[in-house]
mmCIF file of N, CA and C in Angstrom:
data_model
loop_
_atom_site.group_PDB
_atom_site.id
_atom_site.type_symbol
_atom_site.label_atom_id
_atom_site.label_comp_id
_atom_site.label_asym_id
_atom_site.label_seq_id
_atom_site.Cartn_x
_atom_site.Cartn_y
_atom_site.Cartn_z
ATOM 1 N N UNK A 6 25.851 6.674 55.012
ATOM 2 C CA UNK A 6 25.684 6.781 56.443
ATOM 3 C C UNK A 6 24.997 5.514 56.937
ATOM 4 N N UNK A 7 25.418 5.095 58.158
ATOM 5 C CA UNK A 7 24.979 3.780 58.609
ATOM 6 C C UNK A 7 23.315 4.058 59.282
ATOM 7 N N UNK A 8 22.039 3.427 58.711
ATOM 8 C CA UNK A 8 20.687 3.669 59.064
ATOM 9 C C UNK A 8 21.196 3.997 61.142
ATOM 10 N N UNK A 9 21.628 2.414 61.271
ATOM 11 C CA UNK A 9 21.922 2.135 62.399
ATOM 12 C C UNK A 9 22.174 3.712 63.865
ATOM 13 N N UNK A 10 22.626 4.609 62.837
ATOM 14 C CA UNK A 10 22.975 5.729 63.942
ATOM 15 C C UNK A 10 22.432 6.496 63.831
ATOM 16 N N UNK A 11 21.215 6.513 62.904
ATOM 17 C CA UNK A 11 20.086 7.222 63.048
ATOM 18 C C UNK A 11 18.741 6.790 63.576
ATOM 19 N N UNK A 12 18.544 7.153 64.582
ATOM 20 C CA UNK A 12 17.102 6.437 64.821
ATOM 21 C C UNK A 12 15.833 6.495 64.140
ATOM 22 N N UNK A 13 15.975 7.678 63.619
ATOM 23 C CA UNK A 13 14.728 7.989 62.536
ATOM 24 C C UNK A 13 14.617 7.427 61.053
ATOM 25 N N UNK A 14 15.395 6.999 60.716
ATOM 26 C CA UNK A 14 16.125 6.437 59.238
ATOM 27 C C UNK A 14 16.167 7.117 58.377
ATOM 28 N N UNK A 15 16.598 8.395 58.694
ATOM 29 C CA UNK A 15 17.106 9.913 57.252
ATOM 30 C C UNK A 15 18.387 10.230 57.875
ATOM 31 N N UNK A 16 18.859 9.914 56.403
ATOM 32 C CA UNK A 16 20.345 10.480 56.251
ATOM 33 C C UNK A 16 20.408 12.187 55.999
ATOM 34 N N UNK A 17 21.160 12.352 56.925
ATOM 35 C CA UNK A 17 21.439 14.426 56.436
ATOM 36 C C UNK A 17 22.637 15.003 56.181
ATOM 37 N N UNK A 18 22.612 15.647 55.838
ATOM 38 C CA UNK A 18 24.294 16.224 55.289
ATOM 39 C C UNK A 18 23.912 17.624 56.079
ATOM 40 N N UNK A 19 25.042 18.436 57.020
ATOM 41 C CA UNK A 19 25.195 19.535 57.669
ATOM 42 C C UNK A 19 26.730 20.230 56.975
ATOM 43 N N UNK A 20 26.189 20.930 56.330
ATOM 44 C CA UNK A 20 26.991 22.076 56.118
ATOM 45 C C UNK A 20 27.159 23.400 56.945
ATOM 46 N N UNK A 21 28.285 23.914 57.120
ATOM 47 C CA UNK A 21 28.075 25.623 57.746
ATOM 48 C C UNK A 21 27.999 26.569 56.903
ATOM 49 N N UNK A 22 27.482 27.459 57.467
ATOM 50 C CA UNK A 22 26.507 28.762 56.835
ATOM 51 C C UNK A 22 27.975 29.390 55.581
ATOM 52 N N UNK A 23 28.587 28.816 56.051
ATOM 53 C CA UNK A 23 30.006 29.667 55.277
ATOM 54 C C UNK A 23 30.192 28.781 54.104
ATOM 55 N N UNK A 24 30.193 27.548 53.785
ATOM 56 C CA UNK A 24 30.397 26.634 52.925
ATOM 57 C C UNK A 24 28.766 26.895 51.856
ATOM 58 N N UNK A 25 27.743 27.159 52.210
ATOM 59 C CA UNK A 25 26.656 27.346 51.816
ATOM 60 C C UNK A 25 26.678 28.448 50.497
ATOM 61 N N UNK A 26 26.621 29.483 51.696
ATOM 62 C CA UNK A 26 26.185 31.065 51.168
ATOM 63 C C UNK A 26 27.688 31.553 50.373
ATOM 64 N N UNK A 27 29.250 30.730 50.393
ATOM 65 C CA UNK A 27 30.081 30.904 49.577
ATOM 66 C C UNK A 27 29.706 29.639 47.839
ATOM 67 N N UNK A 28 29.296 29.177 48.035
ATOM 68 C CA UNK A 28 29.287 28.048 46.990
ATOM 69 C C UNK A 28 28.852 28.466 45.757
ATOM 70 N N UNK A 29 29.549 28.071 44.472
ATOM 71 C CA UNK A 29 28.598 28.608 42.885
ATOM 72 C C UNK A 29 27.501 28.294 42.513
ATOM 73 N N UNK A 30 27.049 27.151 43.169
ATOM 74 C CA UNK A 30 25.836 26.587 43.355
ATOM 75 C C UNK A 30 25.133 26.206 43.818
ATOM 76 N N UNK A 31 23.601 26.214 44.623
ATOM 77 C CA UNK A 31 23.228 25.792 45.591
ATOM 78 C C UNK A 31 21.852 25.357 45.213
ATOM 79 N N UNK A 32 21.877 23.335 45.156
ATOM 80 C CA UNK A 32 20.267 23.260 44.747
ATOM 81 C C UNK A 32 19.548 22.586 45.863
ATOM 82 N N UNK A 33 18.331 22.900 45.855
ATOM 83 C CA UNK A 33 17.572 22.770 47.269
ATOM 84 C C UNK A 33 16.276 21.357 46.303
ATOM 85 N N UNK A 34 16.442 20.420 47.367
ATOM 86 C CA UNK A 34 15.134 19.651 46.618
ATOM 87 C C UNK A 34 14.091 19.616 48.184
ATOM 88 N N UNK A 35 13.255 19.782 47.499
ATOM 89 C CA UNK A 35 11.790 19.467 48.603
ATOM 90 C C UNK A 35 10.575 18.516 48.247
ATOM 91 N N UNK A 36 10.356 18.043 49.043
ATOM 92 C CA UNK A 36 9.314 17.141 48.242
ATOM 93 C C UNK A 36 7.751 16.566 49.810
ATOM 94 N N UNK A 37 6.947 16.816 49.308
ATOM 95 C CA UNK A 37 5.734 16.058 50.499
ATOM 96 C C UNK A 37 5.047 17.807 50.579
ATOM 97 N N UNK A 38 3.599 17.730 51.240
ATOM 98 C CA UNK A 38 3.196 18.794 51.649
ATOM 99 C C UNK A 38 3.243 19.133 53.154
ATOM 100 N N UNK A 39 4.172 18.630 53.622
ATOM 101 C CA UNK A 39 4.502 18.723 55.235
ATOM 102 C C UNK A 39 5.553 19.884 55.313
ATOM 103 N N UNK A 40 6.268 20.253 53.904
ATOM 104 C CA UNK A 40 7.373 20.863 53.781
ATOM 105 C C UNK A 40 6.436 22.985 53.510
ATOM 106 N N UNK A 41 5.434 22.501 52.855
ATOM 107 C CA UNK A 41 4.553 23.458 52.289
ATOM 108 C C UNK A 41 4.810 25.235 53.183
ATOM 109 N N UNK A 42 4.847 24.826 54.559
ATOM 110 C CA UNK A 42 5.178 26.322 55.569
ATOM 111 C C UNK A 42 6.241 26.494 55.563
ATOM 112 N N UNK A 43 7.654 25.614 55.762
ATOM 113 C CA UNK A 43 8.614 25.687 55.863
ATOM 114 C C UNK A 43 9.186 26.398 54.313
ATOM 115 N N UNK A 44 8.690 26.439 53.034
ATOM 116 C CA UNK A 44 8.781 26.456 51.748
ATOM 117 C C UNK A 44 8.577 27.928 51.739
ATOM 118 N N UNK A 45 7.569 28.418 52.306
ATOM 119 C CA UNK A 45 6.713 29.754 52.552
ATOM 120 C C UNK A 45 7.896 30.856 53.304
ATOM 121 N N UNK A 46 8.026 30.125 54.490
ATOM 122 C CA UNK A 46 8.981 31.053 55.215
ATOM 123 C C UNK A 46 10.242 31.259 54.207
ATOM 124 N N UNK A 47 10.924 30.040 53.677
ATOM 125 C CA UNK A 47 11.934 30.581 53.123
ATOM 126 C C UNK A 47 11.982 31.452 52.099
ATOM 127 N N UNK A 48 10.849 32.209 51.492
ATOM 128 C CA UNK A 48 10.654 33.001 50.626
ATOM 129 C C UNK A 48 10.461 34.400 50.847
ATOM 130 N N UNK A 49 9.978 34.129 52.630
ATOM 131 C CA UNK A 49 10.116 35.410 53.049
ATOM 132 C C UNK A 49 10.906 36.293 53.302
ATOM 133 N N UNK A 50 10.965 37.531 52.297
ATOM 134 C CA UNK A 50 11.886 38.469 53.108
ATOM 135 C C UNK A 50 11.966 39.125 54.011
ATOM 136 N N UNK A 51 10.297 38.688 54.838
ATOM 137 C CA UNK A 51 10.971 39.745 56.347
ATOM 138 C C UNK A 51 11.285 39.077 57.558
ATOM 139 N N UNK A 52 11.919 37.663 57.340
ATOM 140 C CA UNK A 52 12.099 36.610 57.779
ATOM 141 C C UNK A 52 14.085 36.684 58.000
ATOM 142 N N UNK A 53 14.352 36.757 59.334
ATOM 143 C CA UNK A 53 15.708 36.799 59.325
ATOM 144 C C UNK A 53 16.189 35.099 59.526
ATOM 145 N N UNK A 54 17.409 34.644 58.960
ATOM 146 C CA UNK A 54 17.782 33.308 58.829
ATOM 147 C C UNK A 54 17.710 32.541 60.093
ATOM 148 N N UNK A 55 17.571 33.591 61.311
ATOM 149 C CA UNK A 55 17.290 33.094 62.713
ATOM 150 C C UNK A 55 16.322 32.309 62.884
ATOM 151 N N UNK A 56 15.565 33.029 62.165
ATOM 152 C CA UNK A 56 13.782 32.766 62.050
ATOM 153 C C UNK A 56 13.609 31.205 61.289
ATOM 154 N N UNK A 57 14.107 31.389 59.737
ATOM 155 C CA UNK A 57 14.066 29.931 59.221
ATOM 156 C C UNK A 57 15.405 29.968 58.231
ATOM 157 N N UNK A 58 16.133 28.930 58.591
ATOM 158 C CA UNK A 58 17.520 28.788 58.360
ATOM 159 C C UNK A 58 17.639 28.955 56.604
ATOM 160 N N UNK A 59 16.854 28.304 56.385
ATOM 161 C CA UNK A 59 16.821 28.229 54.588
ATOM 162 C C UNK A 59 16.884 30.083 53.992
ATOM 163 N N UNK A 60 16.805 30.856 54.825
ATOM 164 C CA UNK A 60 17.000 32.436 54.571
ATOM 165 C C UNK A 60 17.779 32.231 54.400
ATOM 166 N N UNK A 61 19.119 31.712 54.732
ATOM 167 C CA UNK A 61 20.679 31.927 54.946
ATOM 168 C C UNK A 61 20.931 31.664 53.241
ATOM 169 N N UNK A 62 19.855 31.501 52.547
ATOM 170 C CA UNK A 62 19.938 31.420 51.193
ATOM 171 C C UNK A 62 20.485 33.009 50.677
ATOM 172 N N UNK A 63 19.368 33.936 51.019
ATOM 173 C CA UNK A 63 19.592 34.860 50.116
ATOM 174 C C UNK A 63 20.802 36.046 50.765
ATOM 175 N N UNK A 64 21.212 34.960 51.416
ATOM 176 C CA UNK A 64 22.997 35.454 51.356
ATOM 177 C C UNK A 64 23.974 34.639 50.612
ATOM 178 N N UNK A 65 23.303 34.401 49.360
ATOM 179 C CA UNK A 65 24.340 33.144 48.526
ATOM 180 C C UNK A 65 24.689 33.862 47.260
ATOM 181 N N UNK A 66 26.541 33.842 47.426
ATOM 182 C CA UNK A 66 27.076 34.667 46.156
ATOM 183 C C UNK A 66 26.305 34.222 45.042
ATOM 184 N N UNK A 67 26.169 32.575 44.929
ATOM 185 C CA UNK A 67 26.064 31.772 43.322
ATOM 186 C C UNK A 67 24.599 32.008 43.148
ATOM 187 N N UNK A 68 24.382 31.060 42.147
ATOM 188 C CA UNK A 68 22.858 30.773 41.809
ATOM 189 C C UNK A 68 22.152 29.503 43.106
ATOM 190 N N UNK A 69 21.007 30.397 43.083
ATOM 191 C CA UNK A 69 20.345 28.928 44.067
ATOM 192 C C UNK A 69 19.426 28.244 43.078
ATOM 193 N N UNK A 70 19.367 27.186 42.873
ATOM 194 C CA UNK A 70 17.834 26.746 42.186
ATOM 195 C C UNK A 70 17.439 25.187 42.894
ATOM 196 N N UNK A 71 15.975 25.611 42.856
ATOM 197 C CA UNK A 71 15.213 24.770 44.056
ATOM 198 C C UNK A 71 14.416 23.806 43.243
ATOM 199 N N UNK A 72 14.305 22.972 43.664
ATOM 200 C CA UNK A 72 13.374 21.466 43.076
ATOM 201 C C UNK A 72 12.480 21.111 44.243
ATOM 202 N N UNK A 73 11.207 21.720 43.627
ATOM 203 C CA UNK A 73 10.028 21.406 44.673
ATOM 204 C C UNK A 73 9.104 20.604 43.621
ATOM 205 N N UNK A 74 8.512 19.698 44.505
ATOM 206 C CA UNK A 74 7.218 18.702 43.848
ATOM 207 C C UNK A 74 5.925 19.598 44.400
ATOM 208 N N UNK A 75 4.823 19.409 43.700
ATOM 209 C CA UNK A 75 3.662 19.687 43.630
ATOM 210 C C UNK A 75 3.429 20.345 44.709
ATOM 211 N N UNK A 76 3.307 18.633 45.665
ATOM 212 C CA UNK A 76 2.860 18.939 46.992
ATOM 213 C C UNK A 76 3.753 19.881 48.079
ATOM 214 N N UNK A 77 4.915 20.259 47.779
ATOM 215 C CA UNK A 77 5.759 21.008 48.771
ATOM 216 C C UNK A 77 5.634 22.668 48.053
ATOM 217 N N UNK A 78 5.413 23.042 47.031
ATOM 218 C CA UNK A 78 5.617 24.345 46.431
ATOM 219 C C UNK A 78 3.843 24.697 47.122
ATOM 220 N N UNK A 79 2.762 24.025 46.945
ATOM 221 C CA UNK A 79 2.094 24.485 47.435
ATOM 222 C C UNK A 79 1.341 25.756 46.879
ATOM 223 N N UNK A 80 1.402 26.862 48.000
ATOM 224 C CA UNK A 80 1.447 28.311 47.808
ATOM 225 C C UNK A 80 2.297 28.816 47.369
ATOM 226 N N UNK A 81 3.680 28.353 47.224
ATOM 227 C CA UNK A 81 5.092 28.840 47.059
ATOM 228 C C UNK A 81 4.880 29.598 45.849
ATOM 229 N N UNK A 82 4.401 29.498 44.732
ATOM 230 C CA UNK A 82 3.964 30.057 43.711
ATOM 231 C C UNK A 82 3.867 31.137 43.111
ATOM 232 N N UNK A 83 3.189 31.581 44.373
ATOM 233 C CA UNK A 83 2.402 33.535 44.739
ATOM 234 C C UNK A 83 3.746 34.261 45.225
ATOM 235 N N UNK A 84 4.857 33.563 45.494
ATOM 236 C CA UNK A 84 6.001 34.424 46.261
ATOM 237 C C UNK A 84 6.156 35.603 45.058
ATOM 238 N N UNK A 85 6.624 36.366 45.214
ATOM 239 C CA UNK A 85 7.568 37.487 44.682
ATOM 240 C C UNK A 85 8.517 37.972 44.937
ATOM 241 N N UNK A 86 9.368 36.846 45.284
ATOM 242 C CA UNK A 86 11.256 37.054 45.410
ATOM 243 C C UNK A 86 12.350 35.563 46.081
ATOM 244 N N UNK A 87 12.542 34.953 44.772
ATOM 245 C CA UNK A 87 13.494 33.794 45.205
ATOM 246 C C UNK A 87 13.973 34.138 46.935
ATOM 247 N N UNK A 88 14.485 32.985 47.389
ATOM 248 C CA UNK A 88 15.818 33.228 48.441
ATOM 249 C C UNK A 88 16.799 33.606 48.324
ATOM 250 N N UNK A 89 17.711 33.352 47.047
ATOM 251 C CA UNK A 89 18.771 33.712 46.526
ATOM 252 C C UNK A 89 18.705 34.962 46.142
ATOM 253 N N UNK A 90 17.873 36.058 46.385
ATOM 254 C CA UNK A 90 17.578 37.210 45.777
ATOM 255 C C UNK A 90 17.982 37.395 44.273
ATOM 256 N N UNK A 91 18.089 37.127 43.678
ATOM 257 C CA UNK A 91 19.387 37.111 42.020
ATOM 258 C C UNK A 91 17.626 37.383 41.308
ATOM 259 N N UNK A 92 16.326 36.750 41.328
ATOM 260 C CA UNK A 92 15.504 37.147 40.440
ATOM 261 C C UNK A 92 13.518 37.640 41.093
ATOM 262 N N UNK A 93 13.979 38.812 41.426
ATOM 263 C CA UNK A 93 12.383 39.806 41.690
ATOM 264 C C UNK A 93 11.440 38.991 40.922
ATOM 265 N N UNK A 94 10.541 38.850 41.201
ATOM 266 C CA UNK A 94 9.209 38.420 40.585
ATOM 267 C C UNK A 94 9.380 36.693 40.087
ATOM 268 N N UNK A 95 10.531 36.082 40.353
ATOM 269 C CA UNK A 95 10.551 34.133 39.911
ATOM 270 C C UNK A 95 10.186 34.054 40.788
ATOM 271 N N UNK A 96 9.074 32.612 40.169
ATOM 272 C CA UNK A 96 8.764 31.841 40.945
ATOM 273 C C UNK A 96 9.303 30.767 41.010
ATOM 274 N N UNK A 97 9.202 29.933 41.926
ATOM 275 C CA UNK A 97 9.698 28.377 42.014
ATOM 276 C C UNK A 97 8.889 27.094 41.187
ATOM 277 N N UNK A 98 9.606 26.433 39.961
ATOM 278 C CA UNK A 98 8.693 25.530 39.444
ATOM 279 C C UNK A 98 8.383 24.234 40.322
ATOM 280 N N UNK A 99 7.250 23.625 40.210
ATOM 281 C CA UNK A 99 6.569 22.493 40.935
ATOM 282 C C UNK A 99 6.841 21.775 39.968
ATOM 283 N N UNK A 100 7.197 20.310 39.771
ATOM 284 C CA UNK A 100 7.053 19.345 38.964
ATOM 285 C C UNK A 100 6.533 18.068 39.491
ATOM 286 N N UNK A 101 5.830 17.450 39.202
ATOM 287 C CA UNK A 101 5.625 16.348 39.959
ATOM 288 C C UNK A 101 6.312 15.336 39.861
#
């Protein structure tokens, strides 16, 4: 992507909710502690995808698996239920 047509200088890729939540695989990377609430919500299940889009996870046929650094998992830790719903009680590993 050309920097040039972004004013902010991050490149993004937009997928629809249908290409997503159909896919065999879906890996999520996060990284910084700015991401840390946004990380939180998506773990929530009483959180509808309205609420924070990254829900639209645990409507995903495949496996999801997430790549969070230190600083973005945070609290993420304490969750007790992926997005992808597929495993009760995983947590998300932090690696630095």
């Amino acid at each position: 992507m050309n920097p040039r047509l972004r004013p902010d200088g991050f490149d993004r890729i937009t997928l629809a909710p249908k290409a997503i939540t159909s896919a065999r695989e879906v890996w999520v990377i996060v990284t910084g502690a700015k991401k840390q609430k946004a990380i939180a919500k998506a773990f929530d299940p009483k959180l509808a995808p309205s609420a924070c889009p990254a829900r639209l996870l645990s409507r995903c046929q495949g496996k999801v698996v997430w790549f969070l650094d230190k600083a973005a998992a945070g609290e993420a830790g304490q969750v007790s239920r992926d997005p992808g719903g597929t495993q009760p009680g995983r947590r998300p590993a932090a690696r630095s």
